[in-house]
Coordinates of C-alpha atoms and ligand atoms in Angstrom, one line a residue:
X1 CA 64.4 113.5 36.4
X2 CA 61.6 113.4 38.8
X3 CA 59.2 110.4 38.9
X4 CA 56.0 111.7 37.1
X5 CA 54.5 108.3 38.9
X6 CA 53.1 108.9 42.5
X7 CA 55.3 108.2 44.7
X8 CA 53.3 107.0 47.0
X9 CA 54.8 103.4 47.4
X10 CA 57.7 104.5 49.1
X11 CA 57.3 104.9 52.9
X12 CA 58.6 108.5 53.6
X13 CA 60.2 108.3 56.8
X14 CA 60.0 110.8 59.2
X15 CA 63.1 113.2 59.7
X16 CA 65.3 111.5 62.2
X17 CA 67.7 113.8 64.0
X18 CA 71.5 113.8 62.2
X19 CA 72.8 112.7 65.8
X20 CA 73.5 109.5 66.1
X21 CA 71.2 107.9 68.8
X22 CA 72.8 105.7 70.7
X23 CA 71.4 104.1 73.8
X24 CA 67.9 104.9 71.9
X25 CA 66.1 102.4 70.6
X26 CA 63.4 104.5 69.0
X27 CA 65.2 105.9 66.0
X28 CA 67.5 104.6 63.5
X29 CA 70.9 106.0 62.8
X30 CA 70.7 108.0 59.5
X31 CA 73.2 108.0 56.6
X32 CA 72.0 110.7 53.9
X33 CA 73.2 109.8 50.5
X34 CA 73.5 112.1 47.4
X35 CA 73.2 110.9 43.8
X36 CA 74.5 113.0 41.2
X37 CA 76.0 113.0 37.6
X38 CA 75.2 114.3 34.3
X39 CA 71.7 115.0 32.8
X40 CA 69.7 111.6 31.7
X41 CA 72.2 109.1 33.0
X42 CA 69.6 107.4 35.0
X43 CA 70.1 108.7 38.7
X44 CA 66.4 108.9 38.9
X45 CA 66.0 105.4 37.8
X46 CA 68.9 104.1 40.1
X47 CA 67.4 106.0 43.2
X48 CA 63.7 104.1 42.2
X49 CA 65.3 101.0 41.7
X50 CA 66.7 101.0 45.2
X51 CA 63.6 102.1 46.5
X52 CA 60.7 100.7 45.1
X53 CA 63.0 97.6 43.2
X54 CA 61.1 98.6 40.2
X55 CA 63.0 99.8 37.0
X56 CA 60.1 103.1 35.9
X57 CA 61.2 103.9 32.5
X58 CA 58.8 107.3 32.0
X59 CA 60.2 110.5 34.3
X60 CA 59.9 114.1 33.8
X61 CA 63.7 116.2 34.8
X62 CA 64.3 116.1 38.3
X63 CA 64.0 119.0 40.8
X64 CA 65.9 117.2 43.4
X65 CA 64.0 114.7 45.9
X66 CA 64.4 113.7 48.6
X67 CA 63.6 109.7 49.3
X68 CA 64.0 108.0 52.4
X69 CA 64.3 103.8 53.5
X70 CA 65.3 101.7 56.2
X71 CA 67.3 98.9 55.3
X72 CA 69.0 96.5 58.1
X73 CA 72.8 96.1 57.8
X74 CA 75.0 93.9 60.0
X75 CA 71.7 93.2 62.4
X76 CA 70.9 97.2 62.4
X77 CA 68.0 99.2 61.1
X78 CA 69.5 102.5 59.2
X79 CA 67.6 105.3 57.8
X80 CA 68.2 105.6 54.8
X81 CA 67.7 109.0 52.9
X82 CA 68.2 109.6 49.3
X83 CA 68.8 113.1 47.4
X84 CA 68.7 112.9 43.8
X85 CA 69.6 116.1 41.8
X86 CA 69.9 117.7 38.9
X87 CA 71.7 117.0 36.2
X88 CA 75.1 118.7 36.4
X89 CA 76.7 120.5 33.3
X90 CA 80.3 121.5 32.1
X91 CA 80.7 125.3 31.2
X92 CA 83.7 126.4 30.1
X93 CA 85.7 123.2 31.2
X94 CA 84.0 123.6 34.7
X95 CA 81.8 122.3 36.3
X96 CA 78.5 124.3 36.1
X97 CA 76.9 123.7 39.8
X98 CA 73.9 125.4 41.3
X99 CA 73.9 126.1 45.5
X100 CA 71.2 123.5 44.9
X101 CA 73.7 120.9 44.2
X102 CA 76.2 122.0 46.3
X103 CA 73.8 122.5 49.6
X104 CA 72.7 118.3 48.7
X105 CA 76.8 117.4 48.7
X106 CA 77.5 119.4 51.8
X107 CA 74.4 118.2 53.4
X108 CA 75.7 113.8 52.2
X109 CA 77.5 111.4 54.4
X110 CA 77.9 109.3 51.0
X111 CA 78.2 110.7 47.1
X112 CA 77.1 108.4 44.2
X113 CA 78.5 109.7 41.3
X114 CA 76.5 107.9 38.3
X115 CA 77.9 108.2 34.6
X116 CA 76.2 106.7 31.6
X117 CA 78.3 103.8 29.5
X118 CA 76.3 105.4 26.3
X119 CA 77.5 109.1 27.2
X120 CA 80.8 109.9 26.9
X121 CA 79.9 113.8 28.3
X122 CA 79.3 112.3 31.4
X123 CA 81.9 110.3 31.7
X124 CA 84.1 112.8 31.3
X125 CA 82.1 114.2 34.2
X126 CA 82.9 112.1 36.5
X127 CA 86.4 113.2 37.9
X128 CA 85.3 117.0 38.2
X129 CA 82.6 115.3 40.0
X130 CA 84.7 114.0 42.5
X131 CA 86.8 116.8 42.9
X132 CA 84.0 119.0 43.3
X133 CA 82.7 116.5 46.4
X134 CA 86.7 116.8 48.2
X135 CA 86.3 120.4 47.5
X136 CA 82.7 120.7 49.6
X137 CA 83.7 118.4 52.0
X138 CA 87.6 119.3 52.6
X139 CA 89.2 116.8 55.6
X140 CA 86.6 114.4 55.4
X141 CA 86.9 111.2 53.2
X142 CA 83.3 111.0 52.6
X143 CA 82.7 108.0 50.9
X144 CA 82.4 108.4 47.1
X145 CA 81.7 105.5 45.2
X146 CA 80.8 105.8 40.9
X147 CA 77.9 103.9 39.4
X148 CA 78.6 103.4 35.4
X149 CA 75.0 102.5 34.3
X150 CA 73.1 101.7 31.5
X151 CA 75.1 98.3 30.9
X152 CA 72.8 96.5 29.0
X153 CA 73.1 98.9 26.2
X154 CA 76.7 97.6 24.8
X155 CA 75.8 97.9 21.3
X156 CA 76.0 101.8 22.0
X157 CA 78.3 102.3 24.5
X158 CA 80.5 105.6 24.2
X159 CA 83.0 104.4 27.2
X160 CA 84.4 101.1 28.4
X161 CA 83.7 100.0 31.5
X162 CA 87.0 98.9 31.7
X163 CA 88.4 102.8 31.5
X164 CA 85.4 103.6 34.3
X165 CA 87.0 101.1 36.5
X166 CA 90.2 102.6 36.1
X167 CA 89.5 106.3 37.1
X168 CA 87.5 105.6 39.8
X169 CA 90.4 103.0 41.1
X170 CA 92.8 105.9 40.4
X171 CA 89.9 108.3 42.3
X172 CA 89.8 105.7 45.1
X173 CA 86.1 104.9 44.5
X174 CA 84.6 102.1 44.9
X175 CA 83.3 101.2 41.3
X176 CA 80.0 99.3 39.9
X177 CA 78.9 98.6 36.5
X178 CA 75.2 98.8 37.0
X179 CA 72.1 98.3 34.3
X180 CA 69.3 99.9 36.6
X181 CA 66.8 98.6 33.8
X182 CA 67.7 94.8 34.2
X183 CA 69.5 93.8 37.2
X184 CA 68.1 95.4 41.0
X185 CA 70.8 93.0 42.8
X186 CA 73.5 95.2 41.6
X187 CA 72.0 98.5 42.5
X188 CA 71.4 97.0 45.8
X189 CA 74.4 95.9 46.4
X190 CA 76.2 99.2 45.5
X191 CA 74.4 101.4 48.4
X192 CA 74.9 98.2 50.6
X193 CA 78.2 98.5 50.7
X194 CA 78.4 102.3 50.5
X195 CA 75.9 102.4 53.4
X196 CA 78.3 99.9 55.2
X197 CA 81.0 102.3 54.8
X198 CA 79.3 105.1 56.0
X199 CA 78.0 103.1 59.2
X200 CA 81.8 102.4 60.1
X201 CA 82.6 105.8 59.8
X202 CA 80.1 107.1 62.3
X203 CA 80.6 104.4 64.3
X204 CA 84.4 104.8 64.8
X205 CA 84.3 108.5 64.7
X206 CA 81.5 109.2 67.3
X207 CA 83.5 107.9 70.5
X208 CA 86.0 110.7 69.4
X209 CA 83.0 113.3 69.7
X210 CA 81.5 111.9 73.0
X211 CA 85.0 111.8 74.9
X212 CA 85.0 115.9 74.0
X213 CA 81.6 116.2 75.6
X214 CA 82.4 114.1 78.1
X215 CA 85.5 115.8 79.4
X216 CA 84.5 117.4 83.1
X217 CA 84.5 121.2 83.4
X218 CA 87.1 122.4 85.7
X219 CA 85.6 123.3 89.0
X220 CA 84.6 126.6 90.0
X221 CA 87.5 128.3 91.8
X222 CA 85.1 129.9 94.1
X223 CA 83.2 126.9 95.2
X224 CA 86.9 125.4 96.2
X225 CA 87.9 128.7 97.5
X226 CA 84.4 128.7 99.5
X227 CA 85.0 124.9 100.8
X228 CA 88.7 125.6 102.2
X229 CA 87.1 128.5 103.7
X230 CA 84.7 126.3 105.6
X231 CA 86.9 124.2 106.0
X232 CA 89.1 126.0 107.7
X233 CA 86.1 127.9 110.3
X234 CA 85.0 124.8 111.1
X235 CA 88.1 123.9 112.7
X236 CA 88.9 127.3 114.0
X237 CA 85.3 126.8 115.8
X238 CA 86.5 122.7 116.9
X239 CA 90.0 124.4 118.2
X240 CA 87.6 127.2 120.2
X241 CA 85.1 124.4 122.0
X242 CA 88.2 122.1 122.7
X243 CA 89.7 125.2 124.5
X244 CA 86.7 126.3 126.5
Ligands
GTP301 N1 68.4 101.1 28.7 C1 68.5 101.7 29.9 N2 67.9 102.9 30.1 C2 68.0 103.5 31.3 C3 68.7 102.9 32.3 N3 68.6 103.7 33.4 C4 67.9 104.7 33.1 N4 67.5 104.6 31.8 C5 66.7 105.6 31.0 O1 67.4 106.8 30.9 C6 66.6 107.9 30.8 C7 67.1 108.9 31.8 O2 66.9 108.4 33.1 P1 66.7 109.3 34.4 O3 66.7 108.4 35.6 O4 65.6 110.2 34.2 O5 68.1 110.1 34.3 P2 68.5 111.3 35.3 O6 70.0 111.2 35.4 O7 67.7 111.4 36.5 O8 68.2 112.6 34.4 P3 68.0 114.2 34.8 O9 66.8 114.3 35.7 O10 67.9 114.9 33.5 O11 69.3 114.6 35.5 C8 65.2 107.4 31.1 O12 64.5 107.2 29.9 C9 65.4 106.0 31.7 O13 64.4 105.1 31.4 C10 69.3 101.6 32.1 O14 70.0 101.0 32.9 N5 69.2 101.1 30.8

């Protein structure tokens, strides 16, 4: 759902570039996370929570923001950006995405996938979810991490936590039992570490990428051709003055 509240409060930071900038002090590394999940399970409140720290209980359905942050891990300032999306759907026992949704997952170094404790539906969600995320993102362990939220609301709870825990162990997702409404901490902490992850990645994948630019182009045949030529009248020319 999108935030009928201005959303003033939050700092929109300018769009850095997606390479990394090392050597540059001016601009932060960016990680680009998308949230999604099934309609009314709160990813609008979880990406406002982690934002702004404030729980804002009145939205109107999202048409996909876009929020950015800088938070400092491990002694560096990241940019932090933040899709959230619509709600997704099943039809037909599949998942019912829009290019929307699929240009925000392509587009993420980092997938939350939220489900609601008091929605079963979206629950059930969750591992077409994640297969839908390998899918758009094939070779690449992107990191995927699932939020179960709404935890202060027990008394009607469709799923266990307990069974949430399980798939996303058996998913190899990190896994957080969240209630966006009453605890920030625990929203924090889950795009801490998920942010953490994603700053290792780049990290130890970018030397990879710089040794393949750095690799020398092989010299111009010519240019060698041309200096052996030289070369070669020069001391034709030496051998001709020496003999006069
Ligand atoms: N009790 C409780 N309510 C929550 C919690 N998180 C979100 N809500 C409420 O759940 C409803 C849906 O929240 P949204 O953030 O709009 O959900 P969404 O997933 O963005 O929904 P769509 O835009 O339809 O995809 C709102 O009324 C929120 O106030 C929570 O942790 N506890």
């Amino acid at each position: 759902m999108r935030l009928i509240q201005s959303m003033c409060t939050i700092a929109e930071y300018p769009q850095p570039s997606s390479d990394l900038s090392y050597g540059s002090s001016a601009r932060p590394r960016l990680i680009k996370i998308a949230v999604v999940g099934a309609s009314g399970v709160g990813k609008t409140a979880l990406v406002v929570r982690f934002l702004t720290k404030r729980f804002i209980g009145d939205y109107e359905r999202n048409a996909g923001n876009l929020y950015s942050r800088q938070i400092e891990i491990d002694g560096e300032m990241l940019a932090i950006q933040v899709q959230d999306t619509p709600g997704v759907q099943i039809h037909e026992h599949s998942l019912d995405c829009n290019e929307q949704l699929n240009r925000c997952i392509r587009w993420a170094d980092a997938v939350v996938i939220v489900f609601s404790i008091t929605d079963y539906k979206s629950y059930e969600l969750l591992s077409l979810l994640h297969q839908h995320v390998r899918h758009l993102h094939p070779g690449n362990r992107v990191p995927v991490v699932v939020i179960a939220n709404k935890a202060d609301l027990l008394h009607v709870k469709e799923v266990e936590p307990q069974h949430g825990l399980q798939l996303a162990n058996m998913l190899g997702c990190n896994f957080y039992e969240v209630s966006v409404s009453e605890n920030y901490n625990d929203v924090f902490n889950a795009f801490h570490i998920l942010c953490k992850e994603v700053s290792k990645q780049q990290i130890t994948s970018t030397p990879e990428k710089r040794r393949t630019s750095l690799i020398p182009r092989p010299k111009s045949p010519n240019m060698q051709d041309l200096k052996r030529r030289f070369k070669q009248a020069l001391s034709a020319k030496v051998r001709t003055v020496t003999s006069v």
